[in-house]
Amino acid sequence: MKIICIGRNYREHAKELKNPVPNEPVFFMKPETALIRAGLPFFYPDFSKNVHYEAELVLRICKLGKHIQTRFARNYFKEIGVGIDFTARDLQDRCKEKGLPWEIAKAFDGSAPVSKFLSITRFCQDSHISFHMNLNGKTVQRGNTGDMIFSFEEIISHVSHYVTLKIGDLIFTGTPAGVGEVKTGDHLEVFLENEKMLSLDVK
Ligand code: MG
């Protein structure tokens, strides 16, 4: 199982980190050891002083595929959930400065809490899906699939051109604006539409 993450998929977020808006999806991966199952806490890592939350919609791949065409991509996911792409922003900034890969900032243990999954059929196919994250009870991020630069289908098609997708793989589809720091003692909640999907303590 692998975790694929899309970067810079919302214009306002690309802007807030002063990144250019990409003309094709940017992706990176996290290993299976990054996963935190629902109900478990996030332990603040000792190698960073600036860990950011990035709430994202997460797709679970249900079918083996490579070179998937956009028009068929819809057949490769049946479920949707939410997750947090924890990022050691200080390490990432250093990597970016040196033109190095981001792995140490993105792929560390526990950097990918993921919620339960819901059938995508619960959402009307043509309507946009919204989500939001609360930090200590206050909403800090709001996202809507209508604001994504690349759709779920375009992401799946692009990634599968390079990497075979397997059943159970997870795709984090990018974070909207409003990312920020977490601190020990914080409580994070992520909602899909109005349903609370993920609840997480930072320890
Ligand atoms: Mg992200």
PDB file of C-alpha atoms and ligand atoms in Angstrom:
ATOM      1  CA  MET A   1       0.000   0.000   0.000  1.00  0.00           C
ATOM      2  CA  LYS A   2       1.281   3.458  -0.816  1.00  0.00           C
ATOM      3  CA  ILE A   3       0.141   6.980  -0.049  1.00  0.00           C
ATOM      4  CA  ILE A   4       0.305   9.443  -2.919  1.00  0.00           C
ATOM      5  CA  CYS A   5      -0.092  13.131  -2.160  1.00  0.00           C
ATOM      6  CA  ILE A   6      -0.874  15.943  -4.538  1.00  0.00           C
ATOM      7  CA  GLY A   7       0.758  19.298  -3.833  1.00  0.00           C
ATOM      8  CA  ARG A   8      -0.505  22.755  -4.842  1.00  0.00           C
ATOM      9  CA  ASN A   9      -3.944  21.700  -6.002  1.00  0.00           C
ATOM     10  CA  TYR A  10      -5.732  24.813  -4.701  1.00  0.00           C
ATOM     11  CA  ARG A  11      -4.721  28.232  -6.061  1.00  0.00           C
ATOM     12  CA  GLU A  12      -5.113  30.101  -2.764  1.00  0.00           C
ATOM     13  CA  HIS A  13      -2.875  27.590  -0.972  1.00  0.00           C
ATOM     14  CA  ALA A  14      -0.177  27.727  -3.676  1.00  0.00           C
ATOM     15  CA  LYS A  15      -0.276  31.514  -3.230  1.00  0.00           C
ATOM     16  CA  GLU A  16      -0.032  31.443   0.571  1.00  0.00           C
ATOM     17  CA  LEU A  17       3.196  29.393   0.324  1.00  0.00           C
ATOM     18  CA  LYS A  18       4.389  31.604  -2.550  1.00  0.00           C
ATOM     19  CA  ASN A  19       4.503  28.654  -4.944  1.00  0.00           C
ATOM     20  CA  PRO A  20       3.626  28.941  -8.637  1.00  0.00           C
ATOM     21  CA  VAL A  21       0.304  27.395  -9.745  1.00  0.00           C
ATOM     22  CA  PRO A  22       1.323  24.157 -11.520  1.00  0.00           C
ATOM     23  CA  ASN A  23       0.246  23.236 -15.053  1.00  0.00           C
ATOM     24  CA  GLU A  24       0.249  19.530 -14.236  1.00  0.00           C
ATOM     25  CA  PRO A  25      -0.341  17.774 -10.896  1.00  0.00           C
ATOM     26  CA  VAL A  26       2.636  17.720  -8.530  1.00  0.00           C
ATOM     27  CA  PHE A  27       2.850  14.537  -6.503  1.00  0.00           C
ATOM     28  CA  PHE A  28       5.002  12.948  -3.834  1.00  0.00           C
ATOM     29  CA  MET A  29       4.604   9.858  -1.643  1.00  0.00           C
ATOM     30  CA  LYS A  30       4.482   8.860   1.984  1.00  0.00           C
ATOM     31  CA  PRO A  31       5.256   5.312   3.154  1.00  0.00           C
ATOM     32  CA  GLU A  32       2.774   3.065   4.951  1.00  0.00           C
ATOM     33  CA  THR A  33       4.493   3.900   8.266  1.00  0.00           C
ATOM     34  CA  ALA A  34       3.163   7.465   7.912  1.00  0.00           C
ATOM     35  CA  LEU A  35      -0.416   6.251   8.480  1.00  0.00           C
ATOM     36  CA  ILE A  36      -2.224   6.962  11.735  1.00  0.00           C
ATOM     37  CA  ARG A  37      -5.482   5.091  12.036  1.00  0.00           C
ATOM     38  CA  ALA A  38      -8.527   6.901  13.349  1.00  0.00           C
ATOM     39  CA  GLY A  39      -8.538   7.380  17.109  1.00  0.00           C
ATOM     40  CA  LEU A  40      -4.784   7.450  17.652  1.00  0.00           C
ATOM     41  CA  PRO A  41      -2.865  10.662  18.503  1.00  0.00           C
ATOM     42  CA  PHE A  42      -0.174  12.465  16.516  1.00  0.00           C
ATOM     43  CA  PHE A  43       3.126  12.647  18.379  1.00  0.00           C
ATOM     44  CA  TYR A  44       4.977  15.888  17.645  1.00  0.00           C
ATOM     45  CA  PRO A  45       8.342  14.876  16.143  1.00  0.00           C
ATOM     46  CA  ASP A  46      11.563  16.015  17.830  1.00  0.00           C
ATOM     47  CA  PHE A  47      13.235  17.028  14.545  1.00  0.00           C
ATOM     48  CA  SER A  48      10.912  19.907  13.706  1.00  0.00           C
ATOM     49  CA  LYS A  49       9.874  23.156  15.353  1.00  0.00           C
ATOM     50  CA  ASN A  50       7.215  24.024  12.792  1.00  0.00           C
ATOM     51  CA  VAL A  51       4.850  21.177  11.928  1.00  0.00           C
ATOM     52  CA  HIS A  52       1.872  22.297   9.812  1.00  0.00           C
ATOM     53  CA  TYR A  53      -1.525  20.654   9.345  1.00  0.00           C
ATOM     54  CA  GLU A  54      -2.885  20.308   5.794  1.00  0.00           C
ATOM     55  CA  ALA A  55      -6.425  18.908   5.738  1.00  0.00           C
ATOM     56  CA  GLU A  56      -7.215  17.046   2.530  1.00  0.00           C
ATOM     57  CA  LEU A  57      -9.779  14.816   0.864  1.00  0.00           C
ATOM     58  CA  VAL A  58      -8.436  11.281   0.445  1.00  0.00           C
ATOM     59  CA  LEU A  59      -9.442   8.736  -2.190  1.00  0.00           C
ATOM     60  CA  ARG A  60      -9.034   5.002  -1.770  1.00  0.00           C
ATOM     61  CA  ILE A  61      -8.131   3.141  -4.960  1.00  0.00           C
ATOM     62  CA  CYS A  62     -10.361   0.119  -5.614  1.00  0.00           C
ATOM     63  CA  LYS A  63      -8.885  -1.263  -8.815  1.00  0.00           C
ATOM     64  CA  LEU A  64      -5.456  -2.031 -10.221  1.00  0.00           C
ATOM     65  CA  GLY A  65      -4.529   0.385 -12.981  1.00  0.00           C
ATOM     66  CA  LYS A  66      -1.815   1.936 -15.099  1.00  0.00           C
ATOM     67  CA  HIS A  67      -2.087   4.557 -17.873  1.00  0.00           C
ATOM     68  CA  ILE A  68      -5.670   5.255 -16.819  1.00  0.00           C
ATOM     69  CA  GLN A  69      -7.454   7.682 -19.106  1.00  0.00           C
ATOM     70  CA  THR A  70      -9.227  10.574 -17.411  1.00  0.00           C
ATOM     71  CA  ARG A  71     -12.614   9.464 -18.757  1.00  0.00           C
ATOM     72  CA  PHE A  72     -12.233   6.049 -17.088  1.00  0.00           C
ATOM     73  CA  ALA A  73     -10.610   7.256 -13.857  1.00  0.00           C
ATOM     74  CA  ARG A  74     -13.952   7.402 -12.057  1.00  0.00           C
ATOM     75  CA  ASN A  75     -13.973   3.576 -11.995  1.00  0.00           C
ATOM     76  CA  TYR A  76     -10.848   3.455  -9.850  1.00  0.00           C
ATOM     77  CA  PHE A  77     -12.239   4.898  -6.613  1.00  0.00           C
ATOM     78  CA  LYS A  78     -15.460   4.144  -4.751  1.00  0.00           C
ATOM     79  CA  GLU A  79     -14.702   5.686  -1.384  1.00  0.00           C
ATOM     80  CA  ILE A  80     -13.679   9.035  -0.006  1.00  0.00           C
ATOM     81  CA  GLY A  81     -12.341  10.092   3.378  1.00  0.00           C
ATOM     82  CA  VAL A  82     -10.242  12.876   4.862  1.00  0.00           C
ATOM     83  CA  GLY A  83      -6.709  13.021   6.139  1.00  0.00           C
ATOM     84  CA  ILE A  84      -4.051  15.406   7.345  1.00  0.00           C
ATOM     85  CA  ASP A  85      -0.826  15.772   5.405  1.00  0.00           C
ATOM     86  CA  PHE A  86       1.407  16.771   8.331  1.00  0.00           C
ATOM     87  CA  THR A  87       4.400  18.697   7.052  1.00  0.00           C
ATOM     88  CA  ALA A  88       7.581  19.712   8.860  1.00  0.00           C
ATOM     89  CA  ARG A  89       7.558  23.141   7.196  1.00  0.00           C
ATOM     90  CA  ASP A  90      10.973  24.150   8.541  1.00  0.00           C
ATOM     91  CA  LEU A  91      12.578  21.036   7.034  1.00  0.00           C
ATOM     92  CA  GLN A  92      10.637  21.480   3.807  1.00  0.00           C
ATOM     93  CA  ASP A  93      11.801  25.109   3.465  1.00  0.00           C
ATOM     94  CA  ARG A  94      15.413  23.968   3.890  1.00  0.00           C
ATOM     95  CA  CYS A  95      14.943  21.215   1.269  1.00  0.00           C
ATOM     96  CA  LYS A  96      13.360  23.684  -1.152  1.00  0.00           C
ATOM     97  CA  GLU A  97      16.219  26.176  -0.691  1.00  0.00           C
ATOM     98  CA  LYS A  98      18.732  23.497  -1.596  1.00  0.00           C
ATOM     99  CA  GLY A  99      16.595  22.034  -4.392  1.00  0.00           C
ATOM    100  CA  LEU A 100      16.433  18.705  -2.537  1.00  0.00           C
ATOM    101  CA  PRO A 101      13.507  16.228  -2.311  1.00  0.00           C
ATOM    102  CA  TRP A 102      10.973  16.830   0.496  1.00  0.00           C
ATOM    103  CA  GLU A 103      10.778  13.342   1.974  1.00  0.00           C
ATOM    104  CA  ILE A 104      12.075  14.153   5.457  1.00  0.00           C
ATOM    105  CA  ALA A 105       9.483  16.926   5.726  1.00  0.00           C
ATOM    106  CA  LYS A 106       6.545  14.885   4.442  1.00  0.00           C
ATOM    107  CA  ALA A 107       7.101  11.142   4.829  1.00  0.00           C
ATOM    108  CA  PHE A 108       7.948  10.799   8.510  1.00  0.00           C
ATOM    109  CA  ASP A 109       6.181   8.324  10.811  1.00  0.00           C
ATOM    110  CA  GLY A 110       2.685   9.455  11.753  1.00  0.00           C
ATOM    111  CA  SER A 111       2.532  12.199   9.124  1.00  0.00           C
ATOM    112  CA  ALA A 112      -0.671  10.848   7.549  1.00  0.00           C
ATOM    113  CA  PRO A 113      -3.696  10.385   9.828  1.00  0.00           C
ATOM    114  CA  VAL A 114      -6.590   9.092   7.743  1.00  0.00           C
ATOM    115  CA  SER A 115     -10.297   8.863   8.601  1.00  0.00           C
ATOM    116  CA  LYS A 116     -12.827   6.162   7.909  1.00  0.00           C
ATOM    117  CA  PHE A 117     -14.095   6.110   4.324  1.00  0.00           C
ATOM    118  CA  LEU A 118     -17.565   6.745   2.936  1.00  0.00           C
ATOM    119  CA  SER A 119     -19.024   5.534  -0.310  1.00  0.00           C
ATOM    120  CA  ILE A 120     -18.648   8.210  -2.971  1.00  0.00           C
ATOM    121  CA  THR A 121     -22.220   7.412  -4.056  1.00  0.00           C
ATOM    122  CA  ARG A 122     -23.355   9.354  -0.974  1.00  0.00           C
ATOM    123  CA  PHE A 123     -22.347  12.460  -2.881  1.00  0.00           C
ATOM    124  CA  CYS A 124     -24.107  13.399  -6.054  1.00  0.00           C
ATOM    125  CA  GLN A 125     -21.646  12.816  -8.898  1.00  0.00           C
ATOM    126  CA  ASP A 126     -21.863  16.275 -10.368  1.00  0.00           C
ATOM    127  CA  SER A 127     -21.951  18.266  -7.159  1.00  0.00           C
ATOM    128  CA  HIS A 128     -18.913  19.549  -5.380  1.00  0.00           C
ATOM    129  CA  ILE A 129     -17.780  18.056  -2.089  1.00  0.00           C
ATOM    130  CA  SER A 130     -16.856  20.383   0.750  1.00  0.00           C
ATOM    131  CA  PHE A 131     -14.733  19.769   3.811  1.00  0.00           C
ATOM    132  CA  HIS A 132     -13.280  21.778   6.669  1.00  0.00           C
ATOM    133  CA  MET A 133     -10.884  21.483   9.555  1.00  0.00           C
ATOM    134  CA  ASN A 134     -11.279  22.804  13.083  1.00  0.00           C
ATOM    135  CA  LEU A 135      -8.273  23.564  15.260  1.00  0.00           C
ATOM    136  CA  ASN A 136      -9.299  23.650  18.929  1.00  0.00           C
ATOM    137  CA  GLY A 137     -12.912  24.219  17.864  1.00  0.00           C
ATOM    138  CA  LYS A 138     -12.222  27.036  15.398  1.00  0.00           C
ATOM    139  CA  THR A 139     -12.500  26.481  11.632  1.00  0.00           C
ATOM    140  CA  VAL A 140      -9.124  27.173  10.022  1.00  0.00           C
ATOM    141  CA  GLN A 141      -9.465  25.528   6.598  1.00  0.00           C
ATOM    142  CA  ARG A 142     -12.366  25.186   4.212  1.00  0.00           C
ATOM    143  CA  GLY A 143     -12.107  23.310   0.948  1.00  0.00           C
ATOM    144  CA  ASN A 144     -14.365  22.451  -1.937  1.00  0.00           C
ATOM    145  CA  THR A 145     -13.637  20.153  -4.856  1.00  0.00           C
ATOM    146  CA  GLY A 146     -14.927  22.914  -7.138  1.00  0.00           C
ATOM    147  CA  ASP A 147     -11.784  24.888  -6.272  1.00  0.00           C
ATOM    148  CA  MET A 148      -9.328  22.133  -7.137  1.00  0.00           C
ATOM    149  CA  ILE A 149      -6.955  22.888 -10.001  1.00  0.00           C
ATOM    150  CA  PHE A 150      -6.902  19.202 -11.011  1.00  0.00           C
ATOM    151  CA  SER A 151      -9.958  16.957 -10.583  1.00  0.00           C
ATOM    152  CA  PHE A 152      -9.859  13.522  -8.963  1.00  0.00           C
ATOM    153  CA  GLU A 153      -9.957  11.985 -12.452  1.00  0.00           C
ATOM    154  CA  GLU A 154      -7.085  14.125 -13.771  1.00  0.00           C
ATOM    155  CA  ILE A 155      -4.989  13.273 -10.707  1.00  0.00           C
ATOM    156  CA  ILE A 156      -5.556   9.523 -11.117  1.00  0.00           C
ATOM    157  CA  SER A 157      -4.784   9.663 -14.806  1.00  0.00           C
ATOM    158  CA  HIS A 158      -1.593  11.658 -14.285  1.00  0.00           C
ATOM    159  CA  VAL A 159      -0.229   9.599 -11.382  1.00  0.00           C
ATOM    160  CA  SER A 160      -1.014   6.265 -13.074  1.00  0.00           C
ATOM    161  CA  HIS A 161       1.053   7.327 -16.069  1.00  0.00           C
ATOM    162  CA  TYR A 162       4.140   7.021 -13.844  1.00  0.00           C
ATOM    163  CA  VAL A 163       3.118   4.711 -10.986  1.00  0.00           C
ATOM    164  CA  THR A 164       0.816   1.672 -11.087  1.00  0.00           C
ATOM    165  CA  LEU A 165      -2.128   2.171  -8.746  1.00  0.00           C
ATOM    166  CA  LYS A 166      -3.093  -0.802  -6.608  1.00  0.00           C
ATOM    167  CA  ILE A 167      -6.164  -1.637  -4.549  1.00  0.00           C
ATOM    168  CA  GLY A 168      -5.950   0.083  -1.164  1.00  0.00           C
ATOM    169  CA  ASP A 169      -3.591   2.861  -2.263  1.00  0.00           C
ATOM    170  CA  LEU A 170      -4.552   6.252  -0.853  1.00  0.00           C
ATOM    171  CA  ILE A 171      -4.429   9.561  -2.699  1.00  0.00           C
ATOM    172  CA  PHE A 172      -4.343  12.823  -0.728  1.00  0.00           C
ATOM    173  CA  THR A 173      -5.794  15.328  -3.171  1.00  0.00           C
ATOM    174  CA  GLY A 174      -4.279  18.607  -1.952  1.00  0.00           C
ATOM    175  CA  THR A 175      -4.998  21.167   0.724  1.00  0.00           C
ATOM    176  CA  PRO A 176      -6.888  24.466   0.523  1.00  0.00           C
ATOM    177  CA  ALA A 177      -5.599  27.736   1.999  1.00  0.00           C
ATOM    178  CA  GLY A 178      -5.350  28.202   5.748  1.00  0.00           C
ATOM    179  CA  VAL A 179      -2.551  25.792   6.643  1.00  0.00           C
ATOM    180  CA  GLY A 180      -0.783  26.541   9.895  1.00  0.00           C
ATOM    181  CA  GLU A 181       1.192  25.310  12.846  1.00  0.00           C
ATOM    182  CA  VAL A 182       0.111  22.689  15.327  1.00  0.00           C
ATOM    183  CA  LYS A 183       1.255  22.638  18.939  1.00  0.00           C
ATOM    184  CA  THR A 184       1.357  19.927  21.561  1.00  0.00           C
ATOM    185  CA  GLY A 185      -2.074  19.833  23.228  1.00  0.00           C
ATOM    186  CA  ASP A 186      -3.987  20.890  20.093  1.00  0.00           C
ATOM    187  CA  HIS A 187      -7.142  19.081  19.028  1.00  0.00           C
ATOM    188  CA  LEU A 188      -7.874  18.734  15.317  1.00  0.00           C
ATOM    189  CA  GLU A 189     -11.165  17.719  13.712  1.00  0.00           C
ATOM    190  CA  VAL A 190     -11.826  17.243  10.009  1.00  0.00           C
ATOM    191  CA  PHE A 191     -15.346  17.226   8.567  1.00  0.00           C
ATOM    192  CA  LEU A 192     -16.589  15.904   5.240  1.00  0.00           C
ATOM    193  CA  GLU A 193     -19.612  18.032   4.413  1.00  0.00           C
ATOM    194  CA  ASN A 194     -21.030  18.235   7.954  1.00  0.00           C
ATOM    195  CA  GLU A 195     -19.978  14.807   9.164  1.00  0.00           C
ATOM    196  CA  LYS A 196     -17.092  14.632  11.598  1.00  0.00           C
ATOM    197  CA  MET A 197     -14.668  12.132  10.101  1.00  0.00           C
ATOM    198  CA  LEU A 198     -11.427  12.573  11.982  1.00  0.00           C
ATOM    199  CA  SER A 199     -10.623  13.676  15.510  1.00  0.00           C
ATOM    200  CA  LEU A 200      -7.009  13.836  16.595  1.00  0.00           C
ATOM    201  CA  ASP A 201      -4.935  15.018  19.552  1.00  0.00           C
ATOM    202  CA  VAL A 202      -1.392  16.352  19.201  1.00  0.00           C
ATOM    203  CA  LYS A 203       0.843  14.930  21.935  1.00  0.00           C
TER     204      LYS A 203
HETATM  205 MG    MG B   1      -0.590  18.486   1.218  1.00  0.00          MG
END
